[in-house]
Coordinates of C-alpha atoms (C1' of nucleotides) in Angstrom, one line a residue:
Chain A
M58 CA -30.9 18.1 24.0
T59 CA -29.3 16.9 20.8
V60 CA -27.0 14.2 19.6
S61 CA -23.4 15.4 20.2
L62 CA -20.1 14.2 19.1
D63 CA -19.0 13.5 22.6
Q64 CA -21.9 11.2 23.1
L65 CA -21.1 9.3 19.9
Q66 CA -17.5 9.1 20.9
A67 CA -18.5 7.5 24.2
F68 CA -20.9 5.2 22.4
V69 CA -18.3 4.0 19.9
I70 CA -15.5 3.5 22.4
A71 CA -17.9 1.7 24.8
A72 CA -19.0 -0.6 22.0
E73 CA -15.4 -1.3 21.1
T74 CA -14.2 -2.1 24.6
G75 CA -17.5 -3.7 25.6
S76 CA -17.5 -1.8 28.9
F77 CA -18.4 1.6 30.1
S78 CA -15.7 1.6 32.7
A79 CA -13.0 0.6 30.1
A80 CA -14.3 3.3 27.8
A81 CA -14.0 5.9 30.6
R82 CA -10.5 4.8 31.2
R83 CA -9.6 5.2 27.5
L84 CA -11.3 8.6 27.3
H85 CA -9.6 9.7 30.6
K86 CA -12.9 10.4 32.1
A87 CA -14.9 9.1 35.1
Q88 CA -17.1 6.1 34.6
S89 CA -20.1 8.1 35.6
A90 CA -19.5 10.5 32.7
V91 CA -19.5 7.8 30.1
S92 CA -22.5 6.2 31.7
T93 CA -24.6 9.3 31.6
Q94 CA -23.4 10.3 28.1
I95 CA -24.6 7.0 26.7
S96 CA -27.7 7.2 28.8
N97 CA -28.5 10.6 27.4
L98 CA -27.7 9.5 23.9
E99 CA -30.2 6.6 24.3
E100 CA -32.8 9.0 25.5
D101 CA -32.2 11.4 22.6
L102 CA -32.5 8.6 20.1
G103 CA -35.5 7.1 22.0
L104 CA -34.0 3.6 22.0
A105 CA -31.6 1.4 23.9
L106 CA -28.1 1.0 22.3
F107 CA -26.9 -1.5 24.9
S108 CA -28.6 -4.3 26.7
R109 CA -27.5 -4.2 30.4
A110 CA -28.7 -7.7 31.2
G111 CA -25.4 -9.4 31.9
R112 CA -22.2 -8.3 33.6
S113 CA -21.0 -6.2 30.6
P114 CA -23.3 -4.3 28.3
T115 CA -23.9 -5.8 24.8
L116 CA -25.1 -4.0 21.7
T117 CA -28.8 -4.2 20.8
P118 CA -29.6 -4.7 17.1
A119 CA -30.3 -1.0 16.9
G120 CA -27.0 -0.4 18.6
E121 CA -25.2 -2.5 16.0
R122 CA -26.8 -0.5 13.2
L123 CA -26.3 2.9 14.7
L124 CA -22.7 2.1 15.6
L125 CA -21.9 2.1 11.9
E126 CA -23.5 5.5 11.5
A127 CA -21.7 6.9 14.6
R128 CA -18.3 5.7 13.3
V129 CA -19.0 7.4 10.0
I130 CA -19.7 10.7 11.7
L131 CA -16.6 10.5 13.9
D132 CA -14.5 9.6 10.9
R133 CA -15.8 12.6 9.1
R134 CA -14.8 14.8 12.0
E135 CA -11.2 13.4 11.8
H136 CA -11.3 14.0 8.2
L137 CA -12.5 17.6 8.6
I138 CA -9.7 18.3 11.1
G139 CA -7.2 16.7 8.7
V140 CA -8.4 19.0 5.9
A141 CA -8.0 22.0 8.3
R142 CA -4.5 20.9 9.2
S143 CA -3.6 20.8 5.5
F144 CA -4.7 24.4 5.2
E145 CA -2.7 25.3 8.3
A146 CA 0.4 23.8 6.8
H147 CA -0.3 25.5 3.5
V148 CA -0.6 22.1 1.8
E149 CA -1.8 22.4 -1.7
Q150 CA -5.5 21.7 -2.2
R151 CA -4.7 20.2 -5.5
L152 CA -1.7 18.9 -7.4
V153 CA -1.4 18.2 -11.1
V154 CA 1.4 15.9 -12.1
A155 CA 2.3 15.2 -15.7
I156 CA 4.1 11.9 -16.3
D157 CA 5.5 10.5 -19.5
E158 CA 4.4 6.9 -20.1
I159 CA 8.0 5.8 -20.2
Y160 CA 8.2 6.2 -16.4
P161 CA 7.7 2.6 -15.0
E162 CA 4.2 2.2 -13.8
R163 CA 5.0 0.0 -10.9
I164 CA 7.3 2.6 -9.3
M165 CA 4.7 5.3 -10.0
A166 CA 2.0 3.3 -8.3
E167 CA 4.3 2.8 -5.2
V168 CA 5.1 6.5 -5.0
F169 CA 1.5 7.6 -5.2
A170 CA 0.4 5.0 -2.8
E171 CA 2.7 6.6 -0.2
F172 CA 1.7 10.0 -1.3
A173 CA -2.0 9.2 -0.6
E174 CA -1.0 8.2 2.9
H175 CA 1.0 11.3 3.6
F176 CA -1.4 13.7 2.0
P177 CA -4.9 12.2 2.1
H178 CA -6.6 15.5 1.6
V179 CA -4.8 16.6 -1.6
E180 CA -6.8 16.3 -4.7
L181 CA -4.5 14.7 -7.3
E182 CA -4.7 14.9 -11.0
L183 CA -2.4 12.7 -13.1
L184 CA -1.8 13.5 -16.7
F185 CA 0.0 11.3 -19.2
P186 CA 1.0 13.5 -22.1
M187 CA 3.7 12.7 -24.5
M188 CA 7.3 13.8 -24.4
E189 CA 7.7 17.6 -24.6
D190 CA 4.0 18.0 -23.8
V191 CA 5.1 17.4 -20.2
S192 CA 7.4 20.4 -20.1
R193 CA 4.8 22.5 -21.9
L194 CA 2.2 21.7 -19.2
V195 CA 4.7 22.5 -16.4
L196 CA 5.8 25.7 -18.2
T197 CA 2.2 27.0 -18.7
G198 CA 1.3 26.2 -15.1
K199 CA -1.2 23.5 -16.1
A200 CA 0.9 21.0 -14.2
D201 CA 2.8 21.4 -10.9
L202 CA 5.3 18.7 -11.5
G203 CA 6.4 16.7 -14.6
V204 CA 8.3 13.5 -15.2
M205 CA 9.7 13.2 -18.7
W206 CA 12.5 12.2 -21.0
R207 CA 15.6 14.4 -20.9
Q208 CA 15.4 17.1 -23.5
E209 CA 18.4 18.7 -25.0
I210 CA 16.9 22.1 -24.8
L211 CA 14.8 22.8 -21.8
P212 CA 13.2 26.2 -21.2
T213 CA 15.3 28.1 -18.6
E214 CA 12.2 28.7 -16.4
L215 CA 12.1 25.0 -15.6
G216 CA 14.2 23.3 -12.9
F217 CA 15.0 19.7 -13.4
Q218 CA 16.7 16.7 -11.9
T219 CA 17.6 13.3 -13.3
L220 CA 15.6 10.4 -11.8
G221 CA 17.4 7.6 -13.7
W222 CA 17.7 6.0 -17.0
V223 CA 15.2 3.9 -18.8
P224 CA 16.6 1.4 -21.4
I225 CA 15.1 1.8 -24.8
K226 CA 14.8 -1.3 -27.0
M227 CA 14.1 -1.7 -30.7
V228 CA 11.0 -3.8 -31.1
C229 CA 9.1 -5.3 -34.0
G230 CA 6.4 -7.8 -34.7
K231 CA 7.1 -11.6 -34.9
H232 CA 6.6 -11.7 -38.6
H233 CA 8.4 -8.5 -39.5
P234 CA 11.3 -8.8 -41.9
L235 CA 13.6 -7.4 -39.2
A236 CA 12.6 -10.0 -36.7
K237 CA 14.9 -12.8 -37.9
V238 CA 18.0 -11.0 -39.0
R239 CA 20.8 -9.2 -37.1
V240 CA 19.7 -5.7 -37.7
D241 CA 22.0 -2.9 -38.7
W242 CA 21.5 0.8 -38.9
E243 CA 20.7 0.8 -42.6
D244 CA 18.1 -1.9 -42.1
L245 CA 16.2 0.4 -39.8
K246 CA 16.1 3.1 -42.3
R247 CA 14.5 0.8 -44.8
H248 CA 11.4 0.1 -42.8
R249 CA 8.6 2.2 -41.3
Q250 CA 9.4 3.5 -37.9
I251 CA 6.6 4.3 -35.4
L252 CA 7.3 7.2 -33.1
V253 CA 5.7 8.7 -30.1
A254 CA 3.7 11.8 -31.1
A255 CA 3.6 14.9 -29.0
H256 CA 1.2 17.7 -29.4
S257 CA 3.9 20.3 -29.4
D258 CA 6.3 20.6 -32.3
G259 CA 9.8 20.8 -31.0
P260 CA 13.1 19.5 -32.1
E261 CA 12.9 16.8 -29.5
K262 CA 10.1 15.1 -31.4
Q263 CA 12.6 14.2 -34.2
R264 CA 15.4 13.1 -32.0
L265 CA 14.8 9.4 -32.2
R266 CA 13.8 9.5 -35.8
V267 CA 15.9 7.1 -37.9
A268 CA 13.8 6.0 -40.9
P269 CA 12.5 8.4 -43.5
E270 CA 9.2 6.7 -43.4
V271 CA 7.5 7.2 -40.1
W272 CA 4.1 7.1 -38.3
W273 CA 3.4 9.2 -35.2
V274 CA 1.2 7.7 -32.5
E275 CA 0.3 9.3 -29.2
S276 CA 0.3 6.2 -27.0
H277 CA 3.0 3.6 -26.3
W278 CA 0.4 1.0 -25.9
V279 CA -1.1 1.6 -29.3
I280 CA 2.4 1.7 -30.8
L281 CA 2.9 -1.9 -29.6
Q282 CA -0.4 -2.9 -31.1
L283 CA 0.7 -1.5 -34.4
V284 CA 4.2 -3.1 -34.2
R285 CA 2.6 -6.4 -33.4
Q286 CA 0.6 -6.2 -36.7
G287 CA 3.9 -5.8 -38.6
I288 CA 3.2 -2.2 -39.5
G289 CA 6.6 -1.0 -38.5
W290 CA 9.3 -1.1 -35.9
A291 CA 9.7 1.2 -32.9
F292 CA 12.0 2.3 -30.0
V293 CA 10.1 1.6 -26.8
S294 CA 11.2 1.4 -23.2
S295 CA 11.6 -2.1 -22.0
H296 CA 9.2 -2.0 -19.1
V297 CA 6.4 -0.9 -21.5
I298 CA 7.2 -3.9 -23.7
E299 CA 7.3 -6.3 -20.7
A300 CA 4.0 -5.0 -19.2
S301 CA 2.3 -5.2 -22.6
P302 CA -0.5 -7.8 -23.1
V303 CA 0.9 -8.4 -26.6
A304 CA 4.5 -8.9 -25.4
A305 CA 4.4 -12.5 -26.7
D306 CA 3.9 -11.4 -30.2
L307 CA 6.8 -8.9 -30.1
V308 CA 10.5 -9.5 -30.9
I309 CA 13.5 -7.5 -29.7
P310 CA 15.9 -8.3 -32.6
E311 CA 19.7 -8.6 -32.1
L312 CA 21.4 -5.5 -33.3
Q313 CA 24.6 -5.4 -35.3
F314 CA 25.7 -2.0 -34.2
D315 CA 27.2 -1.4 -30.8
D316 CA 24.5 -2.9 -28.6
F317 CA 21.9 -0.3 -28.9
D318 CA 20.0 0.1 -25.8
L319 CA 20.1 3.8 -25.7
P320 CA 19.3 4.6 -22.1
V321 CA 17.0 7.6 -22.0
A322 CA 17.3 9.9 -19.0
V323 CA 14.1 10.5 -17.1
E324 CA 13.9 13.9 -15.6
L325 CA 11.8 15.5 -12.9
V326 CA 10.7 18.9 -14.0
W327 CA 9.2 21.9 -12.2
H328 CA 8.7 25.6 -12.6
K329 CA 11.4 27.6 -10.8
Q330 CA 9.2 30.6 -10.2
R331 CA 6.1 28.8 -8.9
P332 CA 6.6 28.0 -5.2
C333 CA 6.3 24.4 -4.2
G334 CA 3.9 23.5 -1.4
P335 CA 4.7 20.7 1.0
A336 CA 3.0 18.1 -1.1
A337 CA 4.9 19.0 -4.2
K338 CA 8.1 19.1 -2.2
W339 CA 7.4 15.7 -0.7
L340 CA 6.7 14.3 -4.2
R341 CA 9.9 15.7 -5.6
Q342 CA 12.0 14.1 -2.8
R343 CA 10.1 10.9 -3.1
F344 CA 10.6 10.6 -6.8
A345 CA 14.3 11.6 -6.5
A346 CA 14.8 8.9 -3.8
T347 CA 13.6 6.2 -6.0
R348 CA 16.2 5.4 -8.7
I349 CA 14.7 3.6 -11.6
Chain B
M198 CA -11.5 22.0 23.3
T199 CA -12.7 20.0 20.3
V200 CA -14.8 20.5 17.2
S201 CA -18.5 20.1 18.2
L202 CA -21.6 19.7 16.2
D203 CA -23.1 22.9 17.5
Q204 CA -20.1 24.8 16.2
L205 CA -20.4 23.2 12.8
Q206 CA -24.1 24.0 12.8
A207 CA -23.4 27.6 13.5
F208 CA -20.7 27.7 10.9
V209 CA -22.9 26.2 8.2
I210 CA -25.9 28.4 8.9
A211 CA -23.7 31.5 9.1
A212 CA -22.2 30.6 5.7
E213 CA -25.7 30.0 4.3
T214 CA -27.2 33.3 5.6
G215 CA -24.0 35.3 5.1
S216 CA -24.3 36.8 8.5
F217 CA -23.8 35.8 12.1
S218 CA -26.8 37.8 13.3
A219 CA -29.1 36.2 10.8
A220 CA -27.7 32.8 11.7
A221 CA -28.4 33.5 15.4
R222 CA -32.0 34.4 14.5
R223 CA -32.4 31.2 12.6
L224 CA -30.9 29.2 15.4
H225 CA -33.0 31.1 18.1
K226 CA -29.9 32.2 19.9
A227 CA -28.2 35.4 20.7
Q228 CA -25.8 36.9 18.2
S229 CA -22.9 36.7 20.7
A230 CA -23.4 32.9 21.0
V231 CA -23.0 32.3 17.3
S232 CA -20.1 34.7 17.2
T233 CA -18.2 33.0 19.9
Q234 CA -19.0 29.5 18.6
I235 CA -17.6 30.3 15.2
S236 CA -14.7 32.0 16.8
N237 CA -14.0 28.9 19.0
L238 CA -14.3 26.7 15.9
E239 CA -11.7 28.8 14.1
E240 CA -9.4 28.6 17.0
D241 CA -9.8 24.8 17.2
L242 CA -9.1 24.4 13.6
G243 CA -6.3 27.0 13.7
L244 CA -7.5 29.0 10.7
A245 CA -10.0 31.6 9.8
L246 CA -13.3 30.4 8.2
F247 CA -14.6 33.9 7.5
S248 CA -13.0 37.1 6.5
R249 CA -14.5 39.9 8.5
A250 CA -13.2 42.7 6.3
G251 CA -16.4 44.0 4.9
R252 CA -19.9 44.6 6.4
S253 CA -20.8 41.0 6.2
P254 CA -18.4 38.1 6.7
T255 CA -17.3 36.2 3.7
L256 CA -15.9 32.7 3.5
T257 CA -12.2 32.3 3.2
P258 CA -10.9 29.6 0.7
A259 CA -10.4 27.3 3.7
G260 CA -13.9 28.1 4.8
E261 CA -15.3 27.2 1.4
R262 CA -13.6 23.8 1.6
L263 CA -14.4 23.0 5.2
L264 CA -18.0 24.1 4.6
L265 CA -18.4 21.0 2.5
E266 CA -17.0 18.8 5.2
A267 CA -19.2 20.4 7.8
R268 CA -22.3 19.8 5.8
V269 CA -21.4 16.2 5.3
I270 CA -21.1 15.7 9.1
L271 CA -24.4 17.4 9.8
D272 CA -26.1 15.4 7.1
R273 CA -24.8 12.3 8.7
R274 CA -26.2 13.3 12.0
E275 CA -29.6 13.7 10.5
H276 CA -29.2 10.4 8.8
L277 CA -28.3 8.7 12.1
I278 CA -31.3 10.2 13.8
G279 CA -33.5 9.0 10.9
V280 CA -32.2 5.5 11.2
A281 CA -32.9 5.6 15.0
R282 CA -36.4 6.8 14.3
S283 CA -36.9 3.8 12.0
F284 CA -36.0 1.6 14.8
E285 CA -38.3 3.4 17.2
A286 CA -41.2 2.9 14.8
H287 CA -40.2 -0.7 14.3
V288 CA -39.6 -0.2 10.7
E289 CA -38.1 -3.1 8.9
Q290 CA -34.4 -2.8 8.3
R291 CA -34.8 -4.7 5.1
L292 CA -37.6 -5.6 2.8
V293 CA -37.6 -8.1 -0.1
V294 CA -40.3 -7.7 -2.7
A295 CA -40.8 -10.2 -5.5
I296 CA -42.5 -8.8 -8.6
D297 CA -43.6 -10.6 -11.8
E298 CA -42.4 -8.9 -14.9
I299 CA -46.0 -8.5 -16.1
Y300 CA -46.5 -5.7 -13.5
P301 CA -46.1 -2.4 -15.4
E302 CA -42.7 -1.0 -14.9
R303 CA -43.7 2.6 -15.0
I304 CA -46.1 2.2 -12.1
M305 CA -43.6 0.1 -10.2
A306 CA -41.0 2.9 -10.6
E307 CA -43.5 5.5 -9.2
V308 CA -44.4 3.3 -6.2
F309 CA -40.8 2.7 -5.3
A310 CA -39.9 6.3 -5.8
E311 CA -42.5 7.3 -3.2
F312 CA -41.3 4.4 -1.0
A313 CA -37.8 5.7 -1.0
E314 CA -39.1 9.1 0.2
H315 CA -41.2 7.6 3.0
F316 CA -38.6 5.0 4.1
P317 CA -35.2 6.3 3.2
H318 CA -33.5 3.9 5.7
V319 CA -35.0 0.7 4.6
E320 CA -32.7 -1.5 2.6
L321 CA -34.8 -2.8 -0.4
E322 CA -34.3 -5.9 -2.5
L323 CA -36.3 -6.3 -5.6
L324 CA -36.6 -9.7 -7.2
F325 CA -38.1 -10.5 -10.6
P326 CA -38.9 -14.2 -10.6
M327 CA -41.4 -15.8 -12.9
M328 CA -45.0 -16.6 -12.1
E329 CA -45.4 -19.1 -9.3
D330 CA -41.8 -18.5 -8.2
V331 CA -43.2 -15.3 -6.6
S332 CA -45.5 -17.2 -4.3
R333 CA -42.8 -19.7 -3.5
L334 CA -40.5 -16.9 -2.4
V335 CA -43.2 -15.4 -0.2
L336 CA -44.2 -18.7 1.2
T337 CA -40.6 -19.7 2.1
G338 CA -40.0 -16.3 3.6
K339 CA -37.4 -15.3 1.1
A340 CA -39.6 -12.4 0.1
D341 CA -41.8 -10.2 2.3
L342 CA -44.3 -9.2 -0.4
G343 CA -45.1 -10.5 -3.9
V344 CA -46.8 -9.2 -7.0
M345 CA -47.9 -11.9 -9.4
W346 CA -50.5 -13.3 -11.7
R347 CA -53.5 -14.7 -10.1
Q348 CA -53.1 -18.4 -9.5
E349 CA -56.0 -20.8 -9.3
I350 CA -54.5 -22.6 -6.4
L351 CA -52.7 -20.4 -3.9
P352 CA -51.3 -21.9 -0.7
T353 CA -53.6 -21.1 2.2
E354 CA -50.8 -19.6 4.2
L355 CA -50.7 -16.7 1.8
G356 CA -53.0 -13.7 1.9
F357 CA -53.7 -11.9 -1.4
Q358 CA -55.5 -9.0 -2.9
T359 CA -56.2 -8.1 -6.5
L360 CA -54.4 -5.1 -7.9
G361 CA -55.9 -5.0 -11.3
W362 CA -56.0 -6.7 -14.7
V363 CA -53.3 -6.7 -17.2
P364 CA -54.4 -7.4 -20.8
I365 CA -52.6 -10.2 -22.5
K366 CA -52.1 -10.1 -26.2
M367 CA -51.1 -12.7 -28.7
V368 CA -47.9 -11.6 -30.5
C369 CA -45.8 -12.9 -33.3
G370 CA -43.0 -11.7 -35.6
K371 CA -43.6 -9.5 -38.7
H372 CA -42.8 -12.4 -41.0
H373 CA -44.5 -15.1 -39.1
P374 CA -47.2 -17.1 -41.0
L375 CA -49.8 -15.9 -38.4
A376 CA -48.9 -12.3 -38.9
K377 CA -51.0 -11.7 -42.0
V378 CA -54.1 -13.9 -41.4
R379 CA -57.1 -13.7 -39.0
V380 CA -55.9 -16.2 -36.5
D381 CA -58.2 -18.9 -35.1
W382 CA -57.6 -21.2 -32.2
E383 CA -56.5 -24.1 -34.4
D384 CA -53.9 -21.9 -36.1
L385 CA -52.3 -21.3 -32.7
K386 CA -52.0 -25.0 -32.1
R387 CA -50.1 -25.5 -35.3
H388 CA -47.2 -23.2 -34.4
R389 CA -44.7 -23.1 -31.7
Q390 CA -45.8 -21.3 -28.6
I391 CA -43.2 -19.5 -26.4
L392 CA -44.2 -19.6 -22.7
V393 CA -42.9 -18.0 -19.6
A394 CA -40.8 -20.5 -17.6
A395 CA -40.9 -20.7 -13.9
H396 CA -38.4 -22.6 -11.7
S397 CA -41.2 -24.3 -9.8
D398 CA -43.3 -27.0 -11.5
G399 CA -46.9 -26.3 -10.8
P400 CA -50.1 -26.6 -12.7
E401 CA -50.1 -22.8 -13.3
K402 CA -47.2 -23.2 -15.5
Q403 CA -49.4 -25.0 -18.1
R404 CA -52.4 -22.8 -17.8
L405 CA -51.8 -20.6 -20.9
R406 CA -50.4 -23.5 -22.9
V407 CA -52.2 -23.9 -26.2
A408 CA -49.9 -25.4 -28.7
P409 CA -48.4 -28.9 -28.4
E410 CA -45.0 -27.6 -29.4
V411 CA -43.7 -25.1 -26.8
W412 CA -40.5 -23.4 -25.7
W413 CA -40.0 -22.2 -22.1
V414 CA -38.1 -19.0 -21.6
E415 CA -37.5 -17.2 -18.3
S416 CA -37.7 -13.6 -19.4
H417 CA -40.4 -11.7 -21.2
W418 CA -37.8 -9.6 -22.9
V419 CA -36.1 -12.6 -24.3
I420 CA -39.4 -14.0 -25.4
L421 CA -40.0 -11.0 -27.5
Q422 CA -36.6 -11.3 -29.1
L423 CA -37.4 -14.9 -30.0
V424 CA -40.8 -14.0 -31.3
R425 CA -39.3 -11.2 -33.4
Q426 CA -37.1 -13.8 -35.1
G427 CA -40.1 -15.8 -36.1
I428 CA -39.4 -18.7 -33.8
G429 CA -42.9 -18.8 -32.5
W430 CA -45.8 -16.8 -31.1
A431 CA -46.5 -15.9 -27.5
F432 CA -49.0 -14.4 -25.0
V433 CA -47.5 -11.4 -23.5
S434 CA -48.9 -8.5 -21.6
S435 CA -49.3 -5.4 -23.7
H436 CA -47.2 -3.0 -21.7
V437 CA -44.3 -5.3 -22.1
I438 CA -44.8 -5.3 -25.8
E439 CA -45.1 -1.6 -26.0
A440 CA -42.0 -0.9 -23.9
S441 CA -40.0 -3.4 -25.9
P442 CA -37.2 -2.0 -28.1
V443 CA -38.3 -4.5 -30.8
A444 CA -41.9 -3.5 -30.7
A445 CA -41.7 -2.3 -34.3
D446 CA -40.9 -5.8 -35.5
L447 CA -43.8 -7.4 -33.7
V448 CA -47.4 -7.9 -34.8
I449 CA -50.5 -8.4 -32.8
P450 CA -52.7 -10.3 -35.2
E451 CA -56.4 -10.1 -35.5
L452 CA -58.1 -13.0 -33.8
Q453 CA -61.1 -14.9 -35.2
F454 CA -62.3 -16.1 -31.8
D455 CA -64.0 -13.9 -29.3
D456 CA -61.6 -11.0 -29.1
F457 CA -59.0 -12.7 -27.0
D458 CA -57.3 -10.3 -24.8
L459 CA -57.5 -12.5 -21.7
P460 CA -57.1 -10.1 -18.8
V461 CA -54.8 -11.6 -16.3
A462 CA -55.4 -10.6 -12.7
V463 CA -52.4 -9.2 -10.9
E464 CA -52.4 -10.1 -7.2
L465 CA -50.5 -8.7 -4.2
V466 CA -49.4 -11.6 -2.1
W467 CA -48.1 -11.8 1.5
H468 CA -47.6 -14.4 4.2
K469 CA -50.4 -14.4 6.7
Q470 CA -48.3 -15.5 9.7
R471 CA -45.4 -13.2 9.2
P472 CA -46.3 -9.8 10.7
C473 CA -45.9 -6.8 8.4
G474 CA -43.8 -3.9 9.6
P475 CA -44.8 -0.3 8.7
A476 CA -42.8 -0.3 5.5
A477 CA -44.5 -3.5 4.2
K478 CA -47.9 -2.1 5.3
W479 CA -47.3 1.1 3.5
L480 CA -46.2 -0.7 0.3
R481 CA -49.3 -2.9 0.4
Q482 CA -51.6 0.1 0.7
R483 CA -49.7 2.0 -2.0
F484 CA -49.8 -0.9 -4.4
A485 CA -53.5 -1.4 -3.7
A486 CA -54.2 2.3 -4.2
T487 CA -52.8 2.2 -7.7
R488 CA -55.1 0.4 -10.0
I489 CA -53.3 -0.8 -13.1
Chain C
dG25 C1' -20.1 -17.3 50.1
dT26 C1' -16.6 -13.9 48.9
dC27 C1' -14.3 -10.8 46.0
dA28 C1' -13.6 -8.2 42.0
dT29 C1' -15.8 -5.6 38.7
dC30 C1' -19.4 -3.6 36.5
dT31 C1' -23.4 0.0 36.0
dA32 C1' -26.7 3.5 37.7
dT33 C1' -27.5 7.3 40.4
dC34 C1' -26.9 11.1 43.7
dT35 C1' -24.2 15.3 45.1
dG36 C1' -21.4 19.1 45.0
dT37 C1' -18.1 21.4 42.0
dT38 C1' -16.1 22.9 37.8
dT39 C1' -16.5 24.1 33.2
dT40 C1' -18.9 25.4 29.4
dT41 C1' -22.3 27.9 27.1
dA42 C1' -25.8 31.5 26.5
dA43 C1' -27.8 36.1 26.9
dG44 C1' -27.6 41.0 27.5
dA45 C1' -25.1 45.1 27.2
dT46 C1' -21.6 47.9 25.1
dG47 C1' -18.4 49.7 21.7
dG48 C1' -16.3 49.8 17.2
dT49 C1' -16.9 49.5 12.2
dA50 C1' -18.7 49.2 7.6
dT51 C1' -22.5 50.6 4.4
dC52 C1' -26.2 53.3 2.9
dT53 C1' -28.9 57.6 2.7
dA54 C1' -30.0 62.4 3.3
Chain D
dT26 C1' -20.4 65.0 5.9
dA27 C1' -23.5 63.5 9.4
dG28 C1' -26.8 60.2 10.9
dA29 C1' -29.1 55.9 10.8
dT30 C1' -28.7 51.1 10.4
dA31 C1' -27.0 46.6 10.6
dC32 C1' -23.2 44.1 11.6
dC33 C1' -19.5 41.8 14.6
dA34 C1' -16.3 41.3 18.9
dT35 C1' -16.0 41.4 23.6
dC36 C1' -17.1 41.7 28.5
dT37 C1' -19.9 40.3 32.4
dT38 C1' -23.0 37.6 34.6
dA39 C1' -26.4 33.9 34.9
dA40 C1' -27.8 29.4 33.6
dA41 C1' -26.9 24.9 32.1
dA42 C1' -24.2 21.2 31.3
dA43 C1' -20.5 18.1 32.3
dC44 C1' -17.7 16.2 35.5
dA45 C1' -15.5 13.5 39.4
dG46 C1' -16.2 11.1 43.5
dA47 C1' -18.9 8.3 46.4
dT48 C1' -22.3 4.9 47.0
dA49 C1' -25.4 1.1 46.2
dG50 C1' -27.0 -2.8 43.7
dA51 C1' -25.9 -6.5 40.4
dT52 C1' -23.2 -10.0 38.1
dG53 C1' -19.9 -13.4 37.3
dA54 C1' -15.4 -15.8 38.8
dC55 C1' -13.3 -18.5 42.2

DNA sequence: GTCATCTATCTGTTTTTAAGATGGTATCTA
DNA sequence: TAGATACCATCTTAAAAACAGATAGATGAC
């Protein structure tokens, strides 16, 4: 005879309830069944799991230790069944989501925390490319879903939906010449602008370009580091500025022209022809339900 | 009906052999048994594990995935049984070994590699205290076994056995005044000696003291760093010097007096009254079998 | 002491599992 | 193309295991 899952189940429940009878009740079996199962298990293992001295059985040291192992095995069975159910429901084995850094991290974390609960068996890959790179990844099938800035021209193969608007602020370093003046449009043109760089070369890349002199940087966080050093000014979404460790050294100057806080639309993007599995569908709805 | 270990076993073996019949032979069962077990498992999980199109069954994508899970579960069963056997054999759950740094690391690594194979279920804690601290740990029960320098006065509660002799060399930095001369005993007294520091204050601590001016340092590796800087000279076991990343900057000067390479005896130490379990016994024998 | 509750064990029954036999199918060879 | 071989599914029957129910002994609460 060999250690079976039923034996382990009886063992674990008995250890939890502290009584074979109670375990039998919880398992909808007769008390004798549980009693013999545990007895058999003990014989198989060659040691006593419970001490039957008193009224109710108590775990021996070996029992304590093996209880941990038994729980692991039973958990793994649940896990296996969960994975099987995912297959049954045609849940994706793997989901790749590309998200622009302008999407607020806090909300993202909430969404994916829930996702992990609903789809514990889906392997998730999160990419953080820049701007148009998101749509490129979705277009080429390297990502299943994308979250990105609204683009004027989006390939027709892609479906999209607006998630909300992220306010964009002009930001510069504490000691930058623009830090202390009311800035007008011409002032911006006179200083170096630091822009988000994307791998792909599209018209979108230039949309926020104001100054003739620009640097391209592939990370918002690095941009803020550069801005802090006084190397130039930049348009950055406010939540990135707030969450930045260098926020204290940054200034959001007053603007002379019509209160520029250009809200940028954030879009959810997917490929129309590629069918969405349940996990992707759920994510789409969840993202859409959370207005920024 | 529920997923059972026998089913998983049949599944895994069938996947490994690529044939239900072969799996049946390996399991010493009839082919029909394996066939129905896998069939039942598939029904339980609600999906096909194998595709029966061709001559021999091949895993479906779901089968591939679930094979990993099944293997984990079966491995954990083996593990559980292993832990149980340890209890049966009264193997220690946990073993604490205190080892002086002068014991050669390479040998130590070999010994514990073998130990891990023989006693995969024993939780091991390795401590590296200095000199007499080893015997203190063994004496107070904080360690089960100790490996240390021979001490002149060892508490009578401790049993011990010599493992071998480690040659001790006098070492100094490349630019130290002693580096270029034939050193005599009086020379040593004139320069700062760097000694191994122990937490406990015993006579042993002073045994290797030669110079009036000394520093105490609790790590051989740090001692060599200091020696390299020319801060002083030290007695250090040669394997520590050789294994040191700063070996190139160190010098072992010629000695004028009777070829000092004071071999220090390395002892295995245990507490006489505390009974040794199988794991400790094995370790003692293994250490003793390996002469340094 | 009495009562309620627990566990171990026995007994007969039910369920599950295994083996053996059979038939159908794919693959290889002559 | 026919035959041989190895494979899997299925059916039937026999063996084994698991189960419920009953009972007896033990423990702790009152």
